[in-house]
Coordinates of N, CA and C in Angstrom, one line a residue:
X1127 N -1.8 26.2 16.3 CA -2.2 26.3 14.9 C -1.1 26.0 14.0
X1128 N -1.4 24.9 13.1 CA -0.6 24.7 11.9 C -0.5 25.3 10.9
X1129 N 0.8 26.4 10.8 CA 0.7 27.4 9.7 C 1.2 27.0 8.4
X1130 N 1.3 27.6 7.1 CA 1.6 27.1 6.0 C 3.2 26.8 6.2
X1131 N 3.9 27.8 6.6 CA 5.2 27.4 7.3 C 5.7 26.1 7.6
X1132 N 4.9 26.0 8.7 CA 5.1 24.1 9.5 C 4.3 23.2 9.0
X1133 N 3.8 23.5 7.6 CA 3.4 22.8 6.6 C 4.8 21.9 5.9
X1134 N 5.0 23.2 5.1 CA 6.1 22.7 4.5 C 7.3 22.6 4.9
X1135 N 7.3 22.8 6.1 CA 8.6 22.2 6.9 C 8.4 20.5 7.2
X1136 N 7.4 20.4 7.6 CA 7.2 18.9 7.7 C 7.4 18.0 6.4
X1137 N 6.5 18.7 5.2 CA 6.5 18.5 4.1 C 7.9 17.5 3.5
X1138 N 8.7 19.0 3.8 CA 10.4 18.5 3.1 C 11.1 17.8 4.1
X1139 N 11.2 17.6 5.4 CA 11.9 17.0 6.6 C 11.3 15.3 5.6
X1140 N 10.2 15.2 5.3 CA 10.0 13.8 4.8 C 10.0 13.5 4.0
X1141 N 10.1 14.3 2.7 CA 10.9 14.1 1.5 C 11.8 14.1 1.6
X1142 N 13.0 14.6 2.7 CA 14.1 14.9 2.8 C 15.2 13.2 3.3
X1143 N 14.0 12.4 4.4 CA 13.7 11.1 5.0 C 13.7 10.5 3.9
X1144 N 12.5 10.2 2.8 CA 13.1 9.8 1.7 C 14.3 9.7 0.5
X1145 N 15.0 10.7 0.2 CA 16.1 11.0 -0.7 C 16.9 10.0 -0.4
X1146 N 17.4 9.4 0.4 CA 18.2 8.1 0.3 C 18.4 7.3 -1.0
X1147 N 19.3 6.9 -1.8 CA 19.1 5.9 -3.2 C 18.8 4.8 -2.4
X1148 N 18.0 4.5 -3.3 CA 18.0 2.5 -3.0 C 18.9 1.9 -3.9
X1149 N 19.2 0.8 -3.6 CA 20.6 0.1 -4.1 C 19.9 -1.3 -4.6
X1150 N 20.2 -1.8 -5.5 CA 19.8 -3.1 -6.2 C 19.0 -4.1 -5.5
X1151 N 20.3 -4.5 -4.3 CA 19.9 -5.4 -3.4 C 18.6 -5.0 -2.7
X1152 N 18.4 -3.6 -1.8 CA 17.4 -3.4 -1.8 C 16.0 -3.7 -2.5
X1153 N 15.8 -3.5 -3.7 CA 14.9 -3.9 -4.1 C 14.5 -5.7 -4.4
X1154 N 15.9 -6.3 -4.7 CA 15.6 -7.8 -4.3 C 15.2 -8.0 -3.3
X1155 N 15.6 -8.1 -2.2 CA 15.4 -8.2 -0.5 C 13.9 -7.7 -0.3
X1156 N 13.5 -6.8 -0.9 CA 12.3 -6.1 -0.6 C 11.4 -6.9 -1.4
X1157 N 11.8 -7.7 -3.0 CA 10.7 -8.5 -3.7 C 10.6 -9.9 -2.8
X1158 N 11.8 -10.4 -2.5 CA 11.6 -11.8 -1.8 C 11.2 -11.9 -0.3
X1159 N 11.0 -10.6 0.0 CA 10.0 -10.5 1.2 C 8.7 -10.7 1.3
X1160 N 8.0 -9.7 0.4 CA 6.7 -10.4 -0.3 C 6.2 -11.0 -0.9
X1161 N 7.6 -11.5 -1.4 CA 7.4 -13.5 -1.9 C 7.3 -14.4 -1.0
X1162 N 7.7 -14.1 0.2 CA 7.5 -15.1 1.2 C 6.5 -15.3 1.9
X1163 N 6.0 -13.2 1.8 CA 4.8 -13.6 2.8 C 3.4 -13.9 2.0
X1164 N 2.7 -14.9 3.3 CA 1.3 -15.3 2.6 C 0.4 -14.3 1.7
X1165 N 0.1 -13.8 1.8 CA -0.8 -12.6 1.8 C -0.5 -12.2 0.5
X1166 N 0.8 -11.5 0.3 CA 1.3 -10.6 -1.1 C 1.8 -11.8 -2.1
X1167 N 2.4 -12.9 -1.6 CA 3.3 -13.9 -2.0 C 2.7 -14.6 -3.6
X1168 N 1.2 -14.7 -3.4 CA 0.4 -15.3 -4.8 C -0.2 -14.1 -5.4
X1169 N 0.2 -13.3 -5.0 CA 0.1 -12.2 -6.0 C 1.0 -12.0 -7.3
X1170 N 2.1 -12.6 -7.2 CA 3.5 -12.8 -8.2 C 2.9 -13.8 -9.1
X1171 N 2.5 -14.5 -8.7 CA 1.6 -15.3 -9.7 C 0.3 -15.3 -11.1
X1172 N 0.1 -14.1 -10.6 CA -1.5 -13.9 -11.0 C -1.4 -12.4 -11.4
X1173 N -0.2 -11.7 -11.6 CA -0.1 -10.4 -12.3 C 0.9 -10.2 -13.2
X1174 N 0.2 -9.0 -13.9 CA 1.4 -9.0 -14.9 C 2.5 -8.0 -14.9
X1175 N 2.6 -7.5 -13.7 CA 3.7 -6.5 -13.1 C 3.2 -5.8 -11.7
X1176 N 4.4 -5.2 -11.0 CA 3.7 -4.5 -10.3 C 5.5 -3.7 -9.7
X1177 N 5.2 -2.5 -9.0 CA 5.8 -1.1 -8.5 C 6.2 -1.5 -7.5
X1178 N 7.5 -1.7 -7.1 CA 8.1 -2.2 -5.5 C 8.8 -0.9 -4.8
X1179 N 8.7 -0.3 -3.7 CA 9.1 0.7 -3.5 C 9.7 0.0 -1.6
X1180 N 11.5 0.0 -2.0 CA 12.1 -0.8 -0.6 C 11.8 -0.3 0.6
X1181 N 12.2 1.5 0.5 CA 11.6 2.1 1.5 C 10.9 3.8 1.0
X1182 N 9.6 3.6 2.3 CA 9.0 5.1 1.9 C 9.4 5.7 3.3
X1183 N 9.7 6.9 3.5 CA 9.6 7.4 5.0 C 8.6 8.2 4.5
X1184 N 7.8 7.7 6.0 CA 6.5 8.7 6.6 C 6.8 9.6 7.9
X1185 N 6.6 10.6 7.8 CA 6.5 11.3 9.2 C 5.1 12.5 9.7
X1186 N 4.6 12.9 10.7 CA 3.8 13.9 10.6 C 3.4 14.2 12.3
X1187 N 2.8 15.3 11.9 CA 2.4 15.4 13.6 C 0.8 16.7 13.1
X1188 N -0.4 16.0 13.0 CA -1.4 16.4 12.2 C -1.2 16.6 10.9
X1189 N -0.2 17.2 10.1 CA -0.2 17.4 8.8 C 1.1 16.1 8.5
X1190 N 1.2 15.6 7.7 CA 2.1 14.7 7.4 C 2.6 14.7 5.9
X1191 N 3.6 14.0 5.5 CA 4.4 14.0 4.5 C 5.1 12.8 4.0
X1192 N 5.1 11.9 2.8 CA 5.7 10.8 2.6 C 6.5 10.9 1.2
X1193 N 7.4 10.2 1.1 CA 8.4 10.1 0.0 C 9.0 9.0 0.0
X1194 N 9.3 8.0 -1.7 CA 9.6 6.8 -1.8 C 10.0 6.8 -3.1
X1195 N 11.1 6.0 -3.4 CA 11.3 6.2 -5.0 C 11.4 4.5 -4.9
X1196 N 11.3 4.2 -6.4 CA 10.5 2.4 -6.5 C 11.0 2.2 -7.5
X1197 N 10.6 0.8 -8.3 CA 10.8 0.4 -9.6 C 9.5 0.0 -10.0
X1198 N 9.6 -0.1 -11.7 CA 7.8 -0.8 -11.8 C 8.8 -1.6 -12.4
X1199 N 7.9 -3.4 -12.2 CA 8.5 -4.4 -12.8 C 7.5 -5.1 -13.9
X1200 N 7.8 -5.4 -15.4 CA 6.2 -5.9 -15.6 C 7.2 -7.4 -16.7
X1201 N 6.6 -8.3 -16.2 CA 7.1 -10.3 -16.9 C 8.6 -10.1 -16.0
X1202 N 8.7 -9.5 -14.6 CA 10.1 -9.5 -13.5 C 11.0 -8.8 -14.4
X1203 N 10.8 -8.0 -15.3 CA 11.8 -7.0 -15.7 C 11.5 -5.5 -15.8
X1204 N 12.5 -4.7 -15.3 CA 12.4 -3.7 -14.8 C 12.0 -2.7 -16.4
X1205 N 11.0 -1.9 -16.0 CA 10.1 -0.9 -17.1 C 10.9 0.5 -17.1
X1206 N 10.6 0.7 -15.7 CA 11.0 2.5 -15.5 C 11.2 2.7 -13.9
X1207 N 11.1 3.5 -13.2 CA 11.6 4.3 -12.0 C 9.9 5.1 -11.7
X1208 N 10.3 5.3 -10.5 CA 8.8 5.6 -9.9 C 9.3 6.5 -8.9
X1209 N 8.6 7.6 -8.3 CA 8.4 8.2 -7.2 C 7.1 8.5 -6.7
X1210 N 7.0 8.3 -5.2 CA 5.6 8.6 -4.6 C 6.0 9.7 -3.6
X1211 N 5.0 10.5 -3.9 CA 4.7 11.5 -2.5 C 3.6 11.6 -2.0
X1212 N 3.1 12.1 -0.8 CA 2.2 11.9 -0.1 C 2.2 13.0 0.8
X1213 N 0.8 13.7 0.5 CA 0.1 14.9 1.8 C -1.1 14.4 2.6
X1214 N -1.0 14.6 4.0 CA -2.1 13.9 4.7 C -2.3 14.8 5.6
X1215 N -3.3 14.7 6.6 CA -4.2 15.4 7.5 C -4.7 14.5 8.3
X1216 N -4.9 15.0 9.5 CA -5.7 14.5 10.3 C -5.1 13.7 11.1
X1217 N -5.6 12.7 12.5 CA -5.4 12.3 13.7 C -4.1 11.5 12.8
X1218 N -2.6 11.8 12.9 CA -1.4 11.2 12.8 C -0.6 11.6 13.5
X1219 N 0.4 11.2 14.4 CA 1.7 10.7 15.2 C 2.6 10.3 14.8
X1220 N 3.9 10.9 14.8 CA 5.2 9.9 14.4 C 5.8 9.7 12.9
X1221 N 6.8 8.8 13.0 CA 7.3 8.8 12.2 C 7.6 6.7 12.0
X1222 N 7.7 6.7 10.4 CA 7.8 5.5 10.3 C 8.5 5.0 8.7
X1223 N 9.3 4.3 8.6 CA 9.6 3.4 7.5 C 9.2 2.3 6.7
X1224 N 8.3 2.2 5.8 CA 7.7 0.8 5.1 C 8.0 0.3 3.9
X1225 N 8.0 -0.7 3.2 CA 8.1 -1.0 2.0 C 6.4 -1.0 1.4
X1226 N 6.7 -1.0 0.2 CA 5.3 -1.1 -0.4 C 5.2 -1.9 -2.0
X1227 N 4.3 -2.3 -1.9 CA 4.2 -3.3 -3.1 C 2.7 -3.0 -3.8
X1228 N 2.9 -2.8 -5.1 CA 1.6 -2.8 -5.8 C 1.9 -3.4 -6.9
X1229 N 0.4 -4.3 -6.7 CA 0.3 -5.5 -8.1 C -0.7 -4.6 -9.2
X1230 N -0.4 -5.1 -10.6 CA -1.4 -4.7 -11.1 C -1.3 -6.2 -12.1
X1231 N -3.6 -6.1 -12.0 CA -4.2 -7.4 -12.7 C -3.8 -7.5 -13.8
X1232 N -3.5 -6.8 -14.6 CA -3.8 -6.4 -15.8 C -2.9 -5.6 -16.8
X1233 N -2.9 -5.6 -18.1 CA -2.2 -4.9 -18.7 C -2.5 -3.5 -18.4
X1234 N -4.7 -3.1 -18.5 CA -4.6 -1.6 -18.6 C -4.4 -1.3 -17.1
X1235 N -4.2 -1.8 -16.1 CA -4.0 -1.0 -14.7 C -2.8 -0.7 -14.8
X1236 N -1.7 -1.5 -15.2 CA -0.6 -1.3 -15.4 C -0.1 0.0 -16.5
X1237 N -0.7 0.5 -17.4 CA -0.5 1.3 -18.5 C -1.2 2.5 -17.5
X1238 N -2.6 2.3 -16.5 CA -3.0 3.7 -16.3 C -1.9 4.2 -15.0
X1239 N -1.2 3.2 -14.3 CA 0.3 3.5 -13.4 C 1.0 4.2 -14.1
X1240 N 1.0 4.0 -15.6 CA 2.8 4.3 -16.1 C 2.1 5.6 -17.1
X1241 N 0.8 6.1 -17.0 CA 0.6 7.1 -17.8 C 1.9 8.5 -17.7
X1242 N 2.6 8.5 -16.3 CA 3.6 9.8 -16.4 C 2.8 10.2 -14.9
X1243 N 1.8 10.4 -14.2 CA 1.5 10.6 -13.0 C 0.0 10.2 -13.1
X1244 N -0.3 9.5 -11.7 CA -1.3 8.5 -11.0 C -1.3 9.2 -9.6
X1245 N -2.7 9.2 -9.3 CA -3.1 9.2 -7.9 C -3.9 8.3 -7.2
X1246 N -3.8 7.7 -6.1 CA -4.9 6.5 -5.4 C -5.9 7.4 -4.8
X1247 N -7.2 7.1 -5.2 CA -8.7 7.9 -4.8 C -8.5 7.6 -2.9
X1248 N -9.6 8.0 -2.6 CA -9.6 7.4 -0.8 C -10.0 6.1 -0.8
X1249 N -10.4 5.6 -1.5 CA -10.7 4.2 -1.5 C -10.2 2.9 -1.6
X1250 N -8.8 3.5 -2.1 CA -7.4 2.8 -1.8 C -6.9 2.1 -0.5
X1251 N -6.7 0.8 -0.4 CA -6.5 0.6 0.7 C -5.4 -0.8 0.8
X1252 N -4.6 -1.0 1.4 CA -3.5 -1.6 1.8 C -3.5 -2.5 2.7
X1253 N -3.0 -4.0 2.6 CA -2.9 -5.0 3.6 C -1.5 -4.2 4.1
X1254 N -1.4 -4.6 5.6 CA 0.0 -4.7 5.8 C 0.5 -5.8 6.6
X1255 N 1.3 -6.1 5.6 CA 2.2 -7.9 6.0 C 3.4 -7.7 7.2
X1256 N 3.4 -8.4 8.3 CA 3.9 -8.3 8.8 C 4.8 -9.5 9.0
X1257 N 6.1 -9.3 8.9 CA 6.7 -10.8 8.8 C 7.5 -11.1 9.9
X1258 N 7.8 -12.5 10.4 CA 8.0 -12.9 11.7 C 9.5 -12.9 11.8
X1259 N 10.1 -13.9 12.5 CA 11.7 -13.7 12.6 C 12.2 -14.6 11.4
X1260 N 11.0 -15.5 11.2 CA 11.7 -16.4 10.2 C 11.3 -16.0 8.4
X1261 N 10.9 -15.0 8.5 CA 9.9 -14.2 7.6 C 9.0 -15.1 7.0
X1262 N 7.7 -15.5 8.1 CA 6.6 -16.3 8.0 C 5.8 -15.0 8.0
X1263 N 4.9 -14.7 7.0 CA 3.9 -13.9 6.7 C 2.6 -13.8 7.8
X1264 N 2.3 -13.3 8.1 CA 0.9 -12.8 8.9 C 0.6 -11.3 9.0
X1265 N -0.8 -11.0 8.9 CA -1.5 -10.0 8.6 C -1.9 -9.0 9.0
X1266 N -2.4 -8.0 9.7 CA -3.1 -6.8 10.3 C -3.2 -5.8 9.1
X1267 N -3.9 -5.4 8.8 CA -4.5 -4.2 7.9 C -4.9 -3.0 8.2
X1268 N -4.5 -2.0 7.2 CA -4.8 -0.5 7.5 C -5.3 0.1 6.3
X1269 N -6.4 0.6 6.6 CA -7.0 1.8 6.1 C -7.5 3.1 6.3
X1270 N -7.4 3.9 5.6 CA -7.9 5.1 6.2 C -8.0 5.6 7.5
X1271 N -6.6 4.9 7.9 CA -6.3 5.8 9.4 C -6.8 4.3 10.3
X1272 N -7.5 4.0 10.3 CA -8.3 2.8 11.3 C -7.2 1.1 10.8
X1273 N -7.2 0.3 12.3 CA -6.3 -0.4 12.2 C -7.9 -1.6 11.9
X1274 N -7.7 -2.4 11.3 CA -9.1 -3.6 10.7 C -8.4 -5.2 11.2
X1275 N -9.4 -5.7 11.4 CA -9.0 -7.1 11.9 C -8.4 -8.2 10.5
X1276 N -7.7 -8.8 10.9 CA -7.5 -10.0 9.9 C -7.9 -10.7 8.9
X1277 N -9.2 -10.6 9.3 CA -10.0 -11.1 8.2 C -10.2 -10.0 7.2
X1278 N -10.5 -8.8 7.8 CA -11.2 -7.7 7.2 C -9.7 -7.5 6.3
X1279 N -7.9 -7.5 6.8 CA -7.5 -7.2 6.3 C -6.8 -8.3 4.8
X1280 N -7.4 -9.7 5.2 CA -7.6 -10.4 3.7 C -8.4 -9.9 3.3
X1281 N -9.4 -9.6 3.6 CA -10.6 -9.2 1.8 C -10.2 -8.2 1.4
X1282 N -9.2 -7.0 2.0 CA -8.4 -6.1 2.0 C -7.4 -6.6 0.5
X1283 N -7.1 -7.6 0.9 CA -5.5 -7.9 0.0 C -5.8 -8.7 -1.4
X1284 N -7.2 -7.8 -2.4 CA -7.7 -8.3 -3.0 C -7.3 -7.0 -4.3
X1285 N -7.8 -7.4 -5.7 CA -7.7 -6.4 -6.1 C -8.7 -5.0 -6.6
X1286 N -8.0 -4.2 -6.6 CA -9.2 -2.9 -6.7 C -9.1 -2.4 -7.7
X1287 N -9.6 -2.4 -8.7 CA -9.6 -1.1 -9.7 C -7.9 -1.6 -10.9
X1288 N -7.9 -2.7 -10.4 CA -6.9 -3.6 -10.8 C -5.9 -3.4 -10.2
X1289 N -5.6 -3.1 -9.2 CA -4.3 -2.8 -8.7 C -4.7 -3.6 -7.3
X1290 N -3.6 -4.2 -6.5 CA -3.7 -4.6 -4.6 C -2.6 -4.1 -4.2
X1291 N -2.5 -3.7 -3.2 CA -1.3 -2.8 -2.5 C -1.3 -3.6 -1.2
X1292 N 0.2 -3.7 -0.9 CA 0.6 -4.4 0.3 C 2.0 -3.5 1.1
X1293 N 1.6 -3.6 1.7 CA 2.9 -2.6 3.0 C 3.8 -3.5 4.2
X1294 N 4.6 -3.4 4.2 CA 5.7 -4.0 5.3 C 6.5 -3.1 6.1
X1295 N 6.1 -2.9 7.5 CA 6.4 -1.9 8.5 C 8.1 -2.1 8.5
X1296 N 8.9 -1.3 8.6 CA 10.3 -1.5 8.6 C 10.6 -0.8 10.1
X1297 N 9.4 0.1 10.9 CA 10.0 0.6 12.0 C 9.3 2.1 12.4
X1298 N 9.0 2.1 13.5 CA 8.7 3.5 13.8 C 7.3 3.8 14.3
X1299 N 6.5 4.3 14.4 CA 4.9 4.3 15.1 C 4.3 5.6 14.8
X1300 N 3.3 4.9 13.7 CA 2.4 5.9 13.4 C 0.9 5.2 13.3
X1301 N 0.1 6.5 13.5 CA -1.0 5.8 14.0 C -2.2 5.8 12.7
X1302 N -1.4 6.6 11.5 CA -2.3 6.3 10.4 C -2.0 5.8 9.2
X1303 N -2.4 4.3 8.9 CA -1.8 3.6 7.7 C -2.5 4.1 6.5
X1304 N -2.5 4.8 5.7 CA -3.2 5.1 4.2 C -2.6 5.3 3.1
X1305 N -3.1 5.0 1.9 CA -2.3 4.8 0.7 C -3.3 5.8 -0.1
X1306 N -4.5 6.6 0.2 CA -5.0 7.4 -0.3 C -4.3 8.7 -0.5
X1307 N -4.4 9.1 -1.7 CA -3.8 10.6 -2.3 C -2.2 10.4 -2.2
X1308 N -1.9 9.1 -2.3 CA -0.6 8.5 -2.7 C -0.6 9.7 -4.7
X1309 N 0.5 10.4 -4.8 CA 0.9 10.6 -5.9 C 2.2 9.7 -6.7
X1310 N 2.0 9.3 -7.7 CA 3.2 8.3 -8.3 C 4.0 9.2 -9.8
X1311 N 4.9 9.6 -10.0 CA 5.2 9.9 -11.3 C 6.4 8.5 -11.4
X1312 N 5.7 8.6 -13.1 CA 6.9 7.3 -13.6 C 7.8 7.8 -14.3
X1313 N 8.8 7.5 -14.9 CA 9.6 7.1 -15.5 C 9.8 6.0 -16.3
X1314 N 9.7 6.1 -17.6 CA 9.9 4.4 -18.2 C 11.7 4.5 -18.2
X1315 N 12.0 3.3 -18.5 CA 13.4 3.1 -18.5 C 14.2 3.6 -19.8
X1316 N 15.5 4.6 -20.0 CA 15.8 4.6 -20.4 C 15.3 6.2 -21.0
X1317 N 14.3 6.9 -20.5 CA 13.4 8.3 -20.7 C 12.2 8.4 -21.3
X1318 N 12.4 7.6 -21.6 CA 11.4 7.9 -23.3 C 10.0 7.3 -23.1
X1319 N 9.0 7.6 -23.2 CA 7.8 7.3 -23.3 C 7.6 6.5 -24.5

């Protein structure tokens, strides 16, 4: 039995996984990744910003825990600072490292991101790009815990509620990909709202 204890011990071991700073380059490296690949790549085209987060660590063993700190970008210049955390439940294994990218369509998806804290409903759902040696883009998709076929995970990599979310595995094996009850607090640059 999972007590409140080995709650929040899991809790902070993956917030703890995330605390790492990310470094400039990081976040370059992490945008011209999903500029390369198919999938996320024409998304840079067709939005008017979006939240790049280089790395999030995930870990859990039934109860699980995620932490990521990001930048929001909106016309490729940097707005503010972002942090995500994440509580989860249910059939999860392991531990893992990803990048994450969220576009938004629009000015107001982008304003209801940067309100000061945002949460993704369950119905949030994430392509995840997977890139080759030569970082040629190709697909597999996760939602809601279930791994979806190719196709299922292009109509996936569309937008929702004005926002598309894309994931890039950096390492590690877990068996539930979800972006539901993702929490985000922003920061605009500089403090000030």
């Amino acid at each position: 039995m999972i007590t409140r204890r080995h709650f929040s011990t899991l809790a902070l071991a993956a917030l703890a996984l995330g605390s790492t700073p990310a470094w400039a380059d990081e976040f370059q490296n992490t945008i011209a990744n999903f500029r390369k690949a198919e999938e996320s790549g024409k998304f840079f085209s067709n939005s008017v910003g979006y939240a790049v987060f280089p790395t999030i660590r995930k870990a859990g063993v039934g109860i699980g825990g995620a932490f990521g700190k990001g930048k929001v970008y909106r016309a490729g210049k940097v707005i503010g600072d972002v942090s995500m955390t994440q509580v989860s439940f249910g059939a999860q294994l392991g531990a893992e490292g990803f990048s994450q990218i969220i576009f938004f369509e629009n000015v107001a998806a982008l304003n209801k991101f940067t309100q000061g804290e945002f949460e993704f409903s369950a119905q949030a759902q994430a392509v995840v790009v997977k890139l080759a040696a030569g970082a040629q883009g190709g697909t597999a998709g996760g939602s809601a815990g279930a791994s979806v076929s190719k196709e299922k995970a292009t109509v996936a990599g569309v937008y929702n509620d004005g926002m598309a979310i894309f994931s890039i595995i950096k390492g590690g094996l877990m068996y539930e990909i979800s972006v539901a009850g993702q929490k985000f607090k922003f920061t605009p640059a500089g403090g000030k709202k």
